[in-house]
Coordinates of N, CA, C and O in Angstrom, one line a residue:
M1 N 108.7 152.5 89.7 CA 107.4 151.9 89.7 C 106.4 153.0 89.4 O 106.6 154.2 89.7
F2 N 105.3 152.6 88.7 CA 104.3 153.5 88.3 C 103.0 152.8 88.5 O 102.8 151.6 88.2
A3 N 102.0 153.5 89.2 CA 100.8 152.8 89.7 C 99.6 153.8 89.5 O 99.7 155.0 89.5
L4 N 98.4 153.1 89.3 CA 97.2 153.9 89.2 C 96.0 153.0 89.7 O 96.1 151.8 89.7
V5 N 95.0 153.7 90.0 CA 93.7 153.1 90.3 C 92.6 153.7 89.4 O 92.6 154.9 89.1
V6 N 91.8 152.9 88.8 CA 90.8 153.4 87.9 C 89.4 152.8 88.4 O 89.3 151.7 88.7
R7 N 88.4 153.7 88.5 CA 87.1 153.3 88.8 C 86.2 153.5 87.5 O 86.2 154.5 86.9
F8 N 85.5 152.4 87.2 CA 84.6 152.4 86.1 C 83.1 152.3 86.6 O 82.9 151.4 87.5
D9 N 82.2 153.1 86.2 CA 80.8 153.0 86.5 C 80.1 152.6 85.3 O 80.0 153.3 84.3
C10 N 79.5 151.4 85.4 CA 78.7 150.8 84.2 C 77.3 151.4 84.1 O 76.8 151.8 85.1
R11 N 76.8 151.4 82.9 CA 75.5 152.1 82.7 C 74.3 151.3 83.4 O 73.4 151.9 83.9
D12 N 74.4 150.0 83.3 CA 73.3 149.2 83.9 C 73.8 147.7 84.1 O 75.0 147.5 83.8
E13 N 73.0 146.8 84.6 CA 73.4 145.5 84.9 C 73.9 144.7 83.7 O 74.9 144.0 83.7
A14 N 73.3 144.9 82.5 CA 73.7 144.2 81.3 C 75.1 144.8 80.9 O 75.9 144.0 80.5
A15 N 75.3 146.1 81.0 CA 76.6 146.6 80.7 C 77.6 146.1 81.6 O 78.8 145.8 81.2
A16 N 77.3 146.0 82.9 CA 78.3 145.5 83.9 C 78.7 144.0 83.5 O 79.9 143.7 83.6
A17 N 77.7 143.2 83.1 CA 78.0 141.8 82.7 C 79.0 141.8 81.5 O 79.9 141.1 81.5
S18 N 78.7 142.6 80.5 CA 79.5 142.7 79.3 C 80.9 143.3 79.7 O 81.9 142.8 79.2
F19 N 81.0 144.3 80.6 CA 82.2 144.8 81.0 C 83.1 143.7 81.7 O 84.3 143.6 81.4
D20 N 82.5 142.9 82.5 CA 83.2 141.9 83.2 C 83.7 140.8 82.2 O 84.9 140.4 82.4
E21 N 83.0 140.5 81.2 CA 83.5 139.6 80.1 C 84.7 140.2 79.4 O 85.7 139.5 79.2
L22 N 84.6 141.5 79.0 CA 85.7 142.1 78.3 C 86.9 142.2 79.2 O 88.0 142.0 78.8
T23 N 86.7 142.5 80.5 CA 87.8 142.5 81.5 C 88.5 141.2 81.6 O 89.8 141.2 81.6
A24 N 87.8 140.1 81.7 CA 88.4 138.8 81.9 C 89.3 138.5 80.7 O 90.4 138.0 80.8
A25 N 88.8 138.8 79.5 CA 89.6 138.5 78.2 C 90.8 139.4 78.2 O 91.9 139.0 77.9
A26 N 90.7 140.7 78.6 CA 91.8 141.6 78.6 C 92.9 141.2 79.6 O 94.1 141.2 79.3
V27 N 92.4 140.8 80.8 CA 93.4 140.4 81.8 C 94.2 139.2 81.4 O 95.4 139.1 81.6
R28 N 93.6 138.2 80.7 CA 94.3 137.1 80.2 C 95.4 137.5 79.2 O 96.5 137.1 79.3
Q29 N 95.1 138.4 78.3 CA 96.1 138.9 77.4 C 97.2 139.7 78.0 O 98.3 139.6 77.7
I30 N 96.8 140.6 79.0 CA 97.8 141.3 79.8 C 98.7 140.4 80.5 O 100.0 140.6 80.5
T31 N 98.2 139.4 81.1 CA 99.0 138.4 81.8 C 100.0 137.7 80.8 O 101.2 137.5 81.2
E32 N 99.6 137.4 79.7 CA 100.4 136.6 78.7 C 101.4 137.5 78.0 O 102.5 137.1 77.6
R33 N 101.1 138.8 77.8 CA 101.9 139.6 76.8 C 102.6 140.8 77.4 O 103.3 141.5 76.7
E34 N 102.4 141.1 78.7 CA 103.0 142.3 79.3 C 103.9 142.0 80.5 O 103.4 142.1 81.6
P35 N 105.1 141.8 80.3 CA 106.0 141.5 81.4 C 106.2 142.7 82.3 O 106.6 142.6 83.5
G36 N 106.1 143.9 81.8 CA 106.2 145.1 82.6 C 105.0 145.5 83.4 O 105.1 146.4 84.3
T37 N 103.9 144.8 83.3 CA 102.7 145.0 84.1 C 102.9 144.0 85.3 O 102.8 142.8 85.1
L38 N 103.2 144.6 86.5 CA 103.5 143.8 87.6 C 102.2 143.3 88.4 O 102.2 142.2 88.9
I39 N 101.2 144.2 88.5 CA 100.0 143.9 89.1 C 98.9 144.5 88.3 O 98.9 145.7 87.9
Y40 N 97.8 143.7 88.0 CA 96.7 144.2 87.3 C 95.5 143.5 87.9 O 95.1 142.4 87.6
A41 N 95.0 144.1 89.0 CA 93.9 143.5 89.8 C 92.6 144.2 89.6 O 92.6 145.5 89.6
T42 N 91.6 143.5 89.3 CA 90.2 144.1 89.1 C 89.3 143.6 90.2 O 89.5 142.5 90.8
A43 N 88.3 144.5 90.5 CA 87.4 144.1 91.6 C 86.0 144.8 91.4 O 86.0 145.9 90.8
A44 N 85.0 144.2 91.8 CA 83.7 144.8 91.9 C 83.7 145.6 93.3 O 84.4 145.2 94.2
V45 N 82.9 146.6 93.3 CA 82.8 147.4 94.6 C 81.6 146.9 95.4 O 80.5 146.9 94.9
E46 N 81.9 146.5 96.6 CA 80.8 146.0 97.5 C 79.8 147.1 97.7 O 80.1 148.3 98.0
G47 N 78.5 146.7 97.5 CA 77.4 147.6 97.7 C 77.1 148.6 96.5 O 76.2 149.3 96.6
E48 N 77.9 148.5 95.5 CA 77.7 149.3 94.3 C 77.8 148.3 93.1 O 78.9 148.2 92.5
P49 N 76.8 147.7 92.7 CA 76.8 146.6 91.7 C 77.3 147.0 90.3 O 77.6 146.2 89.5
L50 N 77.2 148.3 90.0 CA 77.6 148.8 88.7 C 79.1 149.3 88.7 O 79.5 149.8 87.6
A51 N 79.8 149.3 89.8 CA 81.1 149.9 89.9 C 82.2 148.8 89.9 O 82.0 147.7 90.5
R52 N 83.3 149.1 89.2 CA 84.4 148.3 89.1 C 85.7 149.1 89.4 O 85.7 150.3 89.0
V53 N 86.7 148.5 90.0 CA 87.9 149.2 90.3 C 89.1 148.4 89.8 O 89.1 147.1 90.0
F54 N 90.0 149.0 89.1 CA 91.3 148.3 88.7 C 92.4 148.9 89.5 O 92.5 150.2 89.6
Y55 N 93.3 148.1 90.0 CA 94.6 148.5 90.6 C 95.7 148.0 89.7 O 95.8 146.8 89.5
E56 N 96.5 149.0 89.2 CA 97.5 148.6 88.2 C 98.9 149.1 88.7 O 99.0 150.3 89.0
V57 N 99.9 148.2 88.6 CA 101.2 148.6 89.0 C 102.1 148.1 87.8 O 102.1 147.0 87.4
Y58 N 102.9 149.1 87.3 CA 103.9 148.8 86.2 C 105.3 149.0 86.7 O 105.6 149.8 87.6
R59 N 106.2 148.3 86.0 CA 107.6 148.5 86.3 C 108.1 149.9 86.3 O 108.8 150.4 87.1
D60 N 107.6 150.7 85.3 CA 107.9 152.1 85.1 C 106.9 152.7 84.1 O 106.0 152.0 83.6
R61 N 107.1 154.0 83.9 CA 106.2 154.7 82.9 C 106.3 154.1 81.5 O 105.3 154.0 80.8
D62 N 107.4 153.6 81.1 CA 107.6 153.0 79.8 C 106.7 151.7 79.7 O 106.1 151.5 78.7
A63 N 106.7 151.0 80.8 CA 105.8 149.7 80.8 C 104.4 150.1 80.7 O 103.6 149.5 80.0
F64 N 104.0 151.2 81.4 CA 102.6 151.7 81.3 C 102.3 152.1 79.9 O 101.2 151.8 79.3
Q65 N 103.2 152.9 79.2 CA 103.0 153.3 77.9 C 102.8 152.1 76.9 O 102.0 152.1 76.0
A66 N 103.7 151.1 77.1 CA 103.6 149.9 76.3 C 102.2 149.2 76.5 O 101.6 148.8 75.5
H67 N 101.7 149.2 77.7 CA 100.4 148.6 78.0 C 99.3 149.4 77.3 O 98.5 148.8 76.6
E68 N 99.4 150.7 77.4 CA 98.3 151.6 76.7 C 98.4 151.4 75.2 O 97.3 151.6 74.6
Q69 N 99.5 151.2 74.6 CA 99.6 151.1 73.2 C 99.4 149.7 72.6 O 99.2 149.5 71.4
A70 N 99.3 148.7 73.5 CA 99.1 147.3 73.1 C 97.7 147.2 72.4 O 96.7 147.8 72.8
E71 N 97.7 146.4 71.3 CA 96.4 146.3 70.6 C 95.3 145.7 71.4 O 94.2 146.2 71.3
H72 N 95.6 144.8 72.3 CA 94.5 144.2 73.1 C 93.9 145.2 74.1 O 92.8 145.2 74.4
V73 N 94.8 146.2 74.5 CA 94.3 147.2 75.5 C 93.5 148.3 74.7 O 92.4 148.7 75.1
R74 N 94.0 148.7 73.5 CA 93.2 149.6 72.7 C 91.9 149.0 72.3 O 90.8 149.8 72.4
D75 N 91.8 147.8 72.0 CA 90.5 147.1 71.7 C 89.6 147.1 73.0 O 88.4 147.4 72.9
F76 N 90.2 146.8 74.1 CA 89.4 146.8 75.4 C 88.8 148.2 75.6 O 87.6 148.4 75.9
H77 N 89.6 149.3 75.5 CA 89.1 150.6 75.7 C 88.0 151.0 74.7 O 87.0 151.5 75.1
A78 N 88.1 150.6 73.4 CA 87.1 150.9 72.4 C 85.8 150.2 72.7 O 84.7 150.8 72.6
R79 N 85.9 149.0 73.2 CA 84.7 148.1 73.4 C 84.1 148.5 74.8 O 82.9 148.3 74.9
K80 N 84.8 148.9 75.8 CA 84.3 149.2 77.1 C 83.5 150.6 77.1 O 82.6 150.7 77.9
D81 N 84.0 151.5 76.4 CA 83.5 152.9 76.5 C 81.9 153.0 76.4 O 81.3 153.7 77.2
P82 N 81.3 152.3 75.4 CA 79.8 152.4 75.3 C 79.1 151.8 76.5 O 77.9 152.1 76.7
L83 N 79.8 151.0 77.4 CA 79.2 150.3 78.5 C 79.2 151.2 79.8 O 78.6 150.9 80.8
L84 N 79.9 152.3 79.7 CA 80.2 153.1 80.9 C 79.4 154.4 81.0 O 79.2 155.1 80.0
S85 N 79.1 154.8 82.2 CA 78.5 156.1 82.5 C 79.6 157.1 83.1 O 79.4 158.3 83.1
G86 N 80.7 156.5 83.5 CA 81.8 157.3 84.1 C 83.0 156.5 84.3 O 83.0 155.3 84.5
T87 N 84.2 157.3 84.3 CA 85.5 156.7 84.6 C 86.3 157.7 85.4 O 86.2 158.9 85.1
R88 N 87.0 157.2 86.4 CA 87.9 158.1 87.2 C 89.2 157.4 87.3 O 89.3 156.3 87.7
V89 N 90.3 158.2 86.9 CA 91.7 157.6 87.0 C 92.4 158.4 88.0 O 92.4 159.7 88.1
E90 N 93.1 157.7 88.9 CA 94.0 158.3 90.0 C 95.4 157.7 89.8 O 95.6 156.5 89.9
F91 N 96.3 158.6 89.4 CA 97.7 158.2 89.4 C 98.3 158.3 90.8 O 98.1 159.2 91.5
L92 N 99.1 157.2 91.1 CA 99.6 157.1 92.5 C 101.1 157.3 92.6 O 101.8 157.0 91.8
T93 N 101.5 157.9 93.8 CA 102.9 157.9 94.2 C 103.0 156.9 95.3 O 102.5 157.1 96.4
P94 N 103.6 155.8 95.0 CA 103.7 154.7 96.0 C 104.4 155.2 97.3 O 105.4 155.9 97.3
G95 N 103.9 154.7 98.4 CA 104.4 155.0 99.7 C 104.7 153.7 100.4 O 105.1 152.7 99.7
A96 N 104.6 153.6 101.7 CA 104.9 152.4 102.5 C 103.9 151.3 102.0 O 102.8 151.6 101.7
A97 N 104.4 150.1 101.9 CA 103.6 149.0 101.3 C 104.1 147.7 101.8 O 105.3 147.5 102.2
K98 N 103.2 146.7 101.8 CA 103.5 145.3 102.0 C 103.3 144.6 100.7 O 102.2 144.8 100.1
G99 N 104.2 143.8 100.2 CA 103.9 143.1 99.0 C 104.5 143.8 97.7 O 104.5 143.2 96.7
L100 N 105.0 145.0 97.8 CA 105.6 145.6 96.7 C 107.0 146.0 97.1 O 107.3 146.9 97.9
D101 N 108.0 145.2 96.6 CA 109.4 145.4 96.9 C 109.9 146.6 96.1 O 110.4 146.4 95.0
Q102 N 109.8 147.8 96.6 CA 110.1 149.0 95.8 C 111.6 149.0 95.4 O 112.0 149.6 94.5
G103 N 112.4 148.3 96.2 CA 113.9 148.3 95.9 C 114.2 147.5 94.6 O 115.2 147.7 94.0
R104 N 113.3 146.5 94.3 CA 113.6 145.7 93.1 C 112.7 146.0 92.0 O 112.9 145.5 90.9
I105 N 111.7 146.9 92.1 CA 110.8 147.2 91.0 C 111.3 148.4 90.3 O 111.7 149.4 90.9

């Protein structure tokens, strides 16, 4: 299993609205086209209206690489970058969990 958390900070409210639209379209395509993407959860940050967090879990590193190379993801990255003032990526080493059957993933 391979997992990461990404925090995106949008430039302003208009950028946040555009980012949310891009995200919704990207998640639809990820859901339809990426069997190795096990979880792709997005959220707004309570009390920080310009912040968004993505929690991503992949079958393995190869599935993550396939995700990153997918045309719909490359398009998302290109279109989101002008909307952001910052991005932080945290790669995770999974530990104890509920809801992630590590023996089968």
